[in-house]
Amino acid sequence: MNFRTITRMFGRPAGFALAAVLGLALTAPTGVEAKQRKELAIQDQPGYVPTPQEEMLPPQYRPQPVYFRTNEAPGTIVIHTDERFLYLVQDGGRAIRYGIGVGRDGFQWQGLQKVSRKQEWPDWRPPPEMIQRQPYLPRFMAGGPGNPMGARALYLGDTIYRIHGTNQPQTIGYAVSSGCFRLVNRDVIDLFNRVPVGTKVVILQSAKL
Amino acid sequence: MVLVHAEGPRPRKAAARRIGAVVAVAAALAACSTTSIPTVPTQPAVVIPPGPPVAVDIAALPGKWGLASYRDEKDRARTEAEAKRACGNPYVIAAGPQGGVMMHLPDQAQPTEVFVKVNGEGRSFIGPRGAPGMIQDRVVMYFQGGVLVADWLDPSARERYGTMLFVRC
């Protein structure tokens, strides 16, 4: 049962509340699970097009309304790197929560950015070390299905980082990237349609001992 | 209950050994009783994308090329510009020892000597020795003015990497 179904059944406010309760009650990740999902040793798979079954995420990583305490204004994106969640803040202490893949250890960061550009089917440039391993790869791949950047990209300020889609749904919930935040294509399309250029993005990272 | 639990591992090992033996015998019997002819894995049929006949002079191939790819024709001009920009990290084609050139087959980290092969319709293919239009070949779609456009015949490679566009650096 997704958010749209719930709101259709109960009306938007009630559906939101019910879905939030269900979401909180049933899909909150445990500490053990977060540890298990720490890092994933996987290479990019340029050109791989995942099946709809592969894009079906574990329940906790599917988009869902949740209660979310924050001082940020509705419409703000808050990324909790350690939780592997991206929150789109809504009215009334709520947010829509999406499961994400984040940067590997050493590639994680925190800060305050704005969405500076939005791009459908972004292009992809394999990193030089990947070209070294696979010299036959094109140095530039125009956007399209199977592109590792996925269906949509939200560029963050003037940094090299983006919130983007992926053709590797199995990486959601893991620390896998070089600092970008990835969602499955269906979810990044949903987020893309909800946020305009100029959206505030807060990237949080818990302090580690 | 307790005794079974305490002795659990040994009976399980014995059972595993028994099951293994049964499987082995069953496999042997199955092998004896089979009458089917061993099958050779079939390769997917090679589909050659439609295109014009294109002549390729193999002597024009060695050197440095900017390499990019696209899937949709509307992206071609943009991809060509990006290929030019990629000359900072070029794809290098070397002359081969047998008169061909050294290029990569799909997903091969090391280059192989490939040749230009022309079929009866005048279509040019770049690939290992053999008939034109083998699954390891690329079919040349365009070769003019220092631009080479080629499609993999291997459907998996074509799907994953798209149409390859080389621009002479």
PDB file of C-alpha atoms in Angstrom, chain B residues 40-106:
ATOM      1  CA  VAL B  40      25.631 -26.777 -27.591  1.00  0.00           C
ATOM      2  CA  PRO B  41      24.584 -23.456 -26.045  1.00  0.00           C
ATOM      3  CA  THR B  42      23.028 -21.426 -28.820  1.00  0.00           C
ATOM      4  CA  GLN B  43      24.241 -17.906 -29.511  1.00  0.00           C
ATOM      5  CA  PRO B  44      21.594 -15.233 -29.960  1.00  0.00           C
ATOM      6  CA  ALA B  45      20.836 -14.521 -33.606  1.00  0.00           C
ATOM      7  CA  VAL B  46      22.809 -11.571 -34.917  1.00  0.00           C
ATOM      8  CA  VAL B  47      20.567  -8.716 -35.986  1.00  0.00           C
ATOM      9  CA  ILE B  48      22.275  -6.161 -38.176  1.00  0.00           C
ATOM     10  CA  PRO B  49      20.752  -2.716 -37.705  1.00  0.00           C
ATOM     11  CA  PRO B  50      19.702  -1.168 -41.000  1.00  0.00           C
ATOM     12  CA  GLY B  51      22.059   1.416 -42.450  1.00  0.00           C
ATOM     13  CA  PRO B  52      23.849   2.549 -45.577  1.00  0.00           C
ATOM     14  CA  PRO B  53      26.916   0.853 -47.050  1.00  0.00           C
ATOM     15  CA  VAL B  54      29.982   2.571 -45.606  1.00  0.00           C
ATOM     16  CA  ALA B  55      33.555   2.119 -46.846  1.00  0.00           C
ATOM     17  CA  VAL B  56      36.276   2.106 -44.191  1.00  0.00           C
ATOM     18  CA  ASP B  57      39.989   2.376 -44.901  1.00  0.00           C
ATOM     19  CA  ILE B  58      41.627   0.452 -42.094  1.00  0.00           C
ATOM     20  CA  ALA B  59      44.800   2.522 -42.489  1.00  0.00           C
ATOM     21  CA  ALA B  60      42.783   5.527 -41.285  1.00  0.00           C
ATOM     22  CA  LEU B  61      41.938   3.937 -37.946  1.00  0.00           C
ATOM     23  CA  PRO B  62      45.173   3.908 -35.889  1.00  0.00           C
ATOM     24  CA  GLY B  63      45.600   6.918 -33.630  1.00  0.00           C
ATOM     25  CA  LYS B  64      43.822   8.742 -30.825  1.00  0.00           C
ATOM     26  CA  TRP B  65      40.052   9.096 -30.749  1.00  0.00           C
ATOM     27  CA  GLY B  66      37.600  10.801 -28.457  1.00  0.00           C
ATOM     28  CA  LEU B  67      34.949   8.222 -27.567  1.00  0.00           C
ATOM     29  CA  ALA B  68      31.368   8.845 -26.475  1.00  0.00           C
ATOM     30  CA  SER B  69      28.039   7.083 -26.866  1.00  0.00           C
ATOM     31  CA  TYR B  70      24.373   7.828 -27.297  1.00  0.00           C
ATOM     32  CA  ARG B  71      21.110   5.976 -27.647  1.00  0.00           C
ATOM     33  CA  ASP B  72      18.816   8.529 -29.178  1.00  0.00           C
ATOM     34  CA  GLU B  73      19.574  10.192 -32.531  1.00  0.00           C
ATOM     35  CA  LYS B  74      18.624  13.565 -31.046  1.00  0.00           C
ATOM     36  CA  ASP B  75      21.683  13.273 -28.767  1.00  0.00           C
ATOM     37  CA  ARG B  76      24.141  12.616 -31.603  1.00  0.00           C
ATOM     38  CA  ALA B  77      25.383  16.185 -32.222  1.00  0.00           C
ATOM     39  CA  ARG B  78      25.818  16.716 -28.483  1.00  0.00           C
ATOM     40  CA  THR B  79      27.604  13.398 -28.166  1.00  0.00           C
ATOM     41  CA  GLU B  80      29.978  14.311 -31.003  1.00  0.00           C
ATOM     42  CA  ALA B  81      30.910  17.518 -29.171  1.00  0.00           C
ATOM     43  CA  GLU B  82      31.479  15.517 -25.977  1.00  0.00           C
ATOM     44  CA  ALA B  83      33.638  12.999 -27.874  1.00  0.00           C
ATOM     45  CA  LYS B  84      35.866  15.857 -29.055  1.00  0.00           C
ATOM     46  CA  ARG B  85      36.150  17.009 -25.471  1.00  0.00           C
ATOM     47  CA  ALA B  86      37.132  13.482 -24.448  1.00  0.00           C
ATOM     48  CA  CYS B  87      40.419  13.750 -26.373  1.00  0.00           C
ATOM     49  CA  GLY B  88      42.052  14.505 -23.025  1.00  0.00           C
ATOM     50  CA  ASN B  89      41.477  10.835 -22.178  1.00  0.00           C
ATOM     51  CA  PRO B  90      41.495   9.315 -25.677  1.00  0.00           C
ATOM     52  CA  TYR B  91      40.748   5.834 -26.902  1.00  0.00           C
ATOM     53  CA  VAL B  92      43.919   4.701 -28.654  1.00  0.00           C
ATOM     54  CA  ILE B  93      43.760   2.392 -31.676  1.00  0.00           C
ATOM     55  CA  ALA B  94      47.115   0.810 -32.509  1.00  0.00           C
ATOM     56  CA  ALA B  95      48.104  -0.989 -35.705  1.00  0.00           C
ATOM     57  CA  GLY B  96      47.938  -4.775 -35.276  1.00  0.00           C
ATOM     58  CA  PRO B  97      50.686  -7.260 -36.176  1.00  0.00           C
ATOM     59  CA  GLN B  98      48.599  -9.014 -38.850  1.00  0.00           C
ATOM     60  CA  GLY B  99      47.509  -5.920 -40.783  1.00  0.00           C
ATOM     61  CA  GLY B 100      44.478  -5.197 -38.616  1.00  0.00           C
ATOM     62  CA  VAL B 101      44.081  -2.767 -35.737  1.00  0.00           C
ATOM     63  CA  MET B 102      43.959  -3.307 -31.997  1.00  0.00           C
ATOM     64  CA  MET B 103      40.532  -2.575 -30.527  1.00  0.00           C
ATOM     65  CA  HIS B 104      38.453  -3.915 -27.652  1.00  0.00           C
ATOM     66  CA  LEU B 105      35.713  -6.476 -28.042  1.00  0.00           C
ATOM     67  CA  PRO B 106      32.719  -6.005 -25.715  1.00  0.00           C
TER      68      PRO B 106
END
